Coordinates of N, CA and C in Angstrom, one line a residue:
M1 N 137.5 22.9 124.1 CA 136.7 23.6 125.1 C 136.2 25.0 124.4
S2 N 136.9 25.4 123.4 CA 136.5 26.6 122.8 C 135.1 26.6 122.1
E3 N 134.7 25.3 121.7 CA 133.4 25.1 121.0 C 132.3 25.3 122.0
F4 N 132.6 25.0 123.3 CA 131.6 25.0 124.2 C 131.4 26.7 124.7
D5 N 132.6 27.3 124.5 CA 132.4 28.9 124.8 C 131.5 29.4 123.7
A6 N 131.4 29.1 122.6 CA 130.8 29.8 121.6 C 129.4 29.6 121.7
N7 N 128.9 28.6 122.3 CA 127.4 28.1 122.6 C 126.8 28.9 123.8
I8 N 127.8 29.4 124.6 CA 127.1 30.1 125.8 C 126.4 31.5 125.4
P9 N 125.1 31.5 125.8 CA 124.5 32.9 125.4 C 125.1 34.2 126.2
T10 N 125.1 35.1 125.6 CA 125.4 36.3 126.2 C 124.5 36.8 127.3
A11 N 124.8 37.7 128.2 CA 123.9 38.2 129.2 C 122.8 38.9 128.7
F12 N 121.6 38.7 129.3 CA 120.5 39.4 128.7 C 120.3 40.8 129.3
D13 N 120.1 41.8 128.7 CA 120.0 43.2 129.2 C 118.4 43.4 129.0
P14 N 117.9 43.5 130.3 CA 116.4 43.9 130.1 C 116.0 45.3 129.7
F15 N 117.1 46.3 129.8 CA 116.8 47.6 129.5 C 117.4 47.8 127.9
A16 N 117.8 46.9 127.1 CA 118.3 47.2 126.0 C 117.3 47.8 124.9
E17 N 116.0 47.3 125.2 CA 114.9 47.6 124.2 C 114.4 48.9 124.5
A18 N 114.5 49.4 125.8 CA 114.2 50.8 126.1 C 115.1 51.8 125.8
N19 N 116.4 51.4 125.8 CA 117.5 52.3 125.4 C 117.4 52.6 123.9
A20 N 117.0 51.5 123.2 CA 117.1 51.5 121.7 C 115.9 52.4 121.0
D21 N 114.9 52.5 121.7 CA 113.7 53.2 121.3 C 113.6 54.8 121.9
D22 N 114.8 55.5 121.9 CA 114.9 56.8 122.3 C 114.6 57.8 121.3
S23 N 114.0 57.4 120.1 CA 113.5 58.3 119.0 C 111.9 58.2 118.7
G24 N 111.6 59.3 118.4 CA 110.0 59.2 118.1 C 109.3 60.0 119.0
A25 N 107.9 59.9 118.8 CA 106.8 60.8 119.6 C 106.8 60.4 121.0
G26 N 106.9 61.3 121.9 CA 106.7 60.9 123.3 C 107.7 60.0 123.8
T27 N 109.0 60.2 123.6 CA 109.9 59.2 124.2 C 110.1 58.9 125.6
K28 N 110.5 59.8 126.4 CA 110.5 59.5 127.9 C 109.6 59.8 128.8
E29 N 108.7 60.7 128.0 CA 107.6 61.3 128.7 C 106.3 60.5 128.6
Y30 N 105.5 60.0 129.4 CA 104.2 59.3 129.4 C 103.1 60.2 129.3
V31 N 102.1 59.8 128.6 CA 100.8 60.6 128.4 C 99.8 59.9 129.5
H32 N 99.5 60.7 130.4 CA 98.6 60.0 131.5 C 97.1 60.3 131.1
V33 N 96.4 59.2 131.2 CA 95.0 59.2 131.0 C 94.4 58.8 132.2
R34 N 93.7 59.7 132.9 CA 92.9 59.6 134.2 C 91.6 59.9 134.2
I35 N 90.9 59.1 135.2 CA 89.5 59.5 135.5 C 89.3 60.0 136.7
Q36 N 88.5 61.0 136.9 CA 88.1 61.6 138.3 C 86.6 61.5 138.4
Q37 N 86.4 61.0 139.6 CA 84.8 60.8 140.0 C 84.4 62.1 140.4
R38 N 83.2 62.6 139.9 CA 82.4 63.9 140.2 C 81.4 63.3 141.2
N39 N 80.0 63.9 141.1 CA 79.0 63.5 142.0 C 78.2 62.5 141.3
G40 N 77.9 61.3 142.1 CA 77.2 60.3 141.6 C 77.9 59.5 140.6
R41 N 77.2 59.2 139.5 CA 77.7 58.4 138.3 C 78.6 59.4 137.4
K42 N 78.8 60.7 137.7 CA 79.3 61.7 136.6 C 80.8 61.5 136.9
S43 N 81.6 61.4 135.9 CA 83.0 61.4 135.9 C 83.6 62.3 134.8
L44 N 84.9 62.5 134.8 CA 85.8 63.4 134.1 C 86.9 62.6 133.8
T45 N 87.5 62.7 132.5 CA 88.6 62.0 132.0 C 89.6 63.3 131.5
T46 N 90.8 63.0 132.1 CA 92.0 64.0 131.8 C 93.0 63.4 131.1
V47 N 93.6 64.0 130.3 CA 94.6 63.7 129.4 C 95.7 64.7 129.7
Q48 N 97.0 64.3 130.1 CA 98.1 65.1 130.3 C 99.4 64.6 129.9
G49 N 100.3 65.4 129.4 CA 101.6 65.0 129.2 C 101.8 64.9 127.5
L50 N 100.8 65.3 126.8 CA 101.3 65.5 125.4 C 102.4 66.5 125.1
K51 N 103.0 66.5 124.1 CA 104.1 67.4 123.8 C 103.4 68.7 123.5
K52 N 104.3 69.7 123.9 CA 103.7 71.1 123.6 C 103.6 71.6 122.2
E53 N 104.2 71.0 121.2 CA 104.0 71.3 119.7 C 102.7 70.9 119.1
Y54 N 102.0 70.1 119.9 CA 100.7 69.7 119.4 C 99.7 70.9 119.7
S55 N 98.7 71.0 118.8 CA 97.5 72.0 119.1 C 96.6 71.3 120.0
Y56 N 96.6 71.6 121.2 CA 95.7 71.1 122.1 C 94.2 71.3 121.7
S57 N 93.9 72.4 121.1 CA 92.4 72.7 120.8 C 92.0 71.9 119.6
K58 N 93.0 71.5 118.7 CA 92.4 70.8 117.5 C 92.4 69.2 117.9
I59 N 93.1 68.8 118.9 CA 93.0 67.4 119.4 C 91.5 67.4 119.9
L60 N 91.4 68.4 120.9 CA 90.1 68.4 121.7 C 88.8 68.4 120.8
K61 N 89.0 69.1 119.8 CA 87.8 69.3 118.8 C 87.5 67.9 118.1
D62 N 88.7 67.2 117.8 CA 88.4 65.8 117.3 C 87.9 64.8 118.2
L63 N 88.4 64.9 119.5 CA 88.1 64.0 120.4 C 86.6 64.4 120.8
K64 N 86.2 65.6 120.9 CA 84.6 65.8 121.2 C 83.9 65.3 120.0
K65 N 84.2 65.4 118.8 CA 83.5 65.1 117.4 C 83.4 63.6 117.6
E66 N 84.5 62.8 117.9 CA 84.6 61.3 117.7 C 83.8 60.7 118.8
F67 N 83.8 61.2 120.2 CA 83.2 60.5 121.2 C 81.9 61.1 121.6
C68 N 81.4 62.2 121.0 CA 80.1 62.8 121.3 C 80.1 63.2 122.7
C69 N 81.2 63.9 123.3 CA 81.2 64.4 124.5 C 81.6 65.9 124.6
N70 N 81.5 66.5 125.7 CA 81.9 67.8 125.8 C 83.2 67.7 126.5
G71 N 84.1 68.9 126.3 CA 85.5 68.9 127.0 C 86.1 70.4 126.8
T72 N 87.3 70.4 127.6 CA 87.9 71.6 127.6 C 89.5 71.6 127.8
V73 N 90.2 72.6 127.6 CA 91.8 72.6 127.7 C 91.8 73.4 129.1
V74 N 92.3 73.1 130.2 CA 92.8 73.6 131.3 C 94.1 73.9 131.5
Q75 N 94.5 75.1 131.8 CA 95.8 75.5 132.0 C 96.2 75.2 133.5
D76 N 97.1 74.3 133.9 CA 97.5 73.9 135.2 C 98.8 74.5 135.4
P77 N 99.1 75.1 136.7 CA 100.3 75.7 136.9 C 101.6 74.7 137.1
E78 N 101.2 73.6 137.6 CA 102.4 72.4 137.5 C 102.3 71.5 136.4
L79 N 101.2 71.1 135.9 CA 101.2 70.2 134.8 C 101.0 70.7 133.4
G80 N 100.9 72.0 133.3 CA 100.9 72.6 131.9 C 99.3 72.5 131.5
Q81 N 99.2 72.3 130.3 CA 97.8 72.1 129.6 C 97.3 70.7 129.9
V82 N 96.2 70.6 130.3 CA 95.5 69.4 130.5 C 94.2 69.3 129.7
I83 N 93.7 68.2 129.0 CA 92.5 68.1 128.2 C 91.5 67.4 129.2
Q84 N 90.3 68.0 129.5 CA 89.2 67.2 130.2 C 88.3 66.9 129.3
L85 N 87.6 65.7 129.4 CA 86.6 65.3 128.8 C 85.5 64.8 129.7
Q86 N 84.2 64.8 129.4 CA 83.1 64.5 130.1 C 83.1 63.0 129.9
G87 N 82.7 62.2 131.0 CA 82.3 60.7 131.0 C 83.8 60.0 131.1
D88 N 83.7 58.7 131.2 CA 84.8 57.7 131.2 C 85.2 57.4 129.8
Q89 N 86.2 58.2 129.3 CA 86.7 58.1 127.7 C 88.1 57.6 127.8
R90 N 88.6 56.9 128.9 CA 90.0 56.3 128.9 C 90.4 55.4 127.8
K91 N 89.6 54.5 127.6 CA 89.9 53.6 126.4 C 89.8 54.1 125.0
N92 N 88.7 55.2 125.0 CA 88.6 55.7 123.7 C 89.7 56.6 123.4
V93 N 90.1 57.5 124.4 CA 91.1 58.5 124.1 C 92.6 57.6 123.8
S94 N 92.9 56.6 124.5 CA 94.1 56.0 124.2 C 94.2 55.5 122.9
T95 N 93.0 54.8 122.5 CA 93.0 54.2 121.0 C 93.1 55.3 120.0
F96 N 92.4 56.6 120.0 CA 92.5 57.6 119.4 C 93.8 58.3 119.2
L97 N 94.5 58.4 120.3 CA 96.0 58.9 120.2 C 96.9 57.9 119.5
V98 N 96.8 56.7 119.6 CA 97.6 55.7 119.0 C 97.3 55.7 117.5
Q99 N 95.9 55.6 117.0 CA 95.7 55.6 115.8 C 95.8 56.9 115.0
A100 N 95.9 58.0 115.6 CA 96.2 59.3 115.0 C 97.7 59.5 114.9
G101 N 98.3 58.6 115.6 CA 99.8 58.8 115.6 C 100.5 59.9 116.3
I102 N 99.9 60.2 117.3 CA 100.4 61.3 118.4 C 101.3 60.8 119.3
V103 N 100.8 59.5 119.8 CA 101.6 58.9 120.7 C 101.9 57.3 120.5
K104 N 102.9 56.5 120.9 CA 103.1 55.3 120.7 C 102.3 54.8 122.1
K105 N 101.8 53.4 121.6 CA 100.9 52.7 122.6 C 101.8 52.4 124.0
D106 N 103.1 52.4 123.8 CA 103.8 51.8 125.0 C 104.0 53.2 125.9
H107 N 103.7 54.4 125.4 CA 103.9 55.6 126.1 C 102.7 56.3 126.7
I108 N 101.6 55.3 126.7 CA 100.4 55.7 127.3 C 100.0 55.1 128.7
K109 N 99.8 55.8 129.7 CA 99.4 55.2 131.2 C 98.1 55.4 131.4
I110 N 97.2 54.4 131.6 CA 95.9 54.6 132.0 C 95.7 54.5 133.4
H111 N 95.0 55.4 134.1 CA 95.1 55.3 135.7 C 93.6 55.2 135.9
G112 N 93.2 54.8 137.1 CA 91.8 54.9 137.5 C 91.3 53.5 138.0
F113 N 90.1 53.5 138.6 CA 89.6 52.2 138.9 C 90.3 51.1 138.7

């Protein structure tokens, strides 16, 4: 009977993967990429949740140059610094942040439509 006990698989822990990845950029904090509708077809993309040690102005400068859009960094009392970009840049921003190594792909939440 002991040979049958050896073949029994152990219990599956669905949170083992999440507990093992507790090191790296943006661990438990998510980076939220949202879209806000303005008037008509105009929209605004916001990025919040980046670590405070990053230079928001340099990230914004690269985003503006890469996607040919205007943007600004807004200081919010609850959320801290938030990057705002003109247009629907959700997919572009998420791929840019992953390729630049600022955030892992698992830690980006894309909201909207």
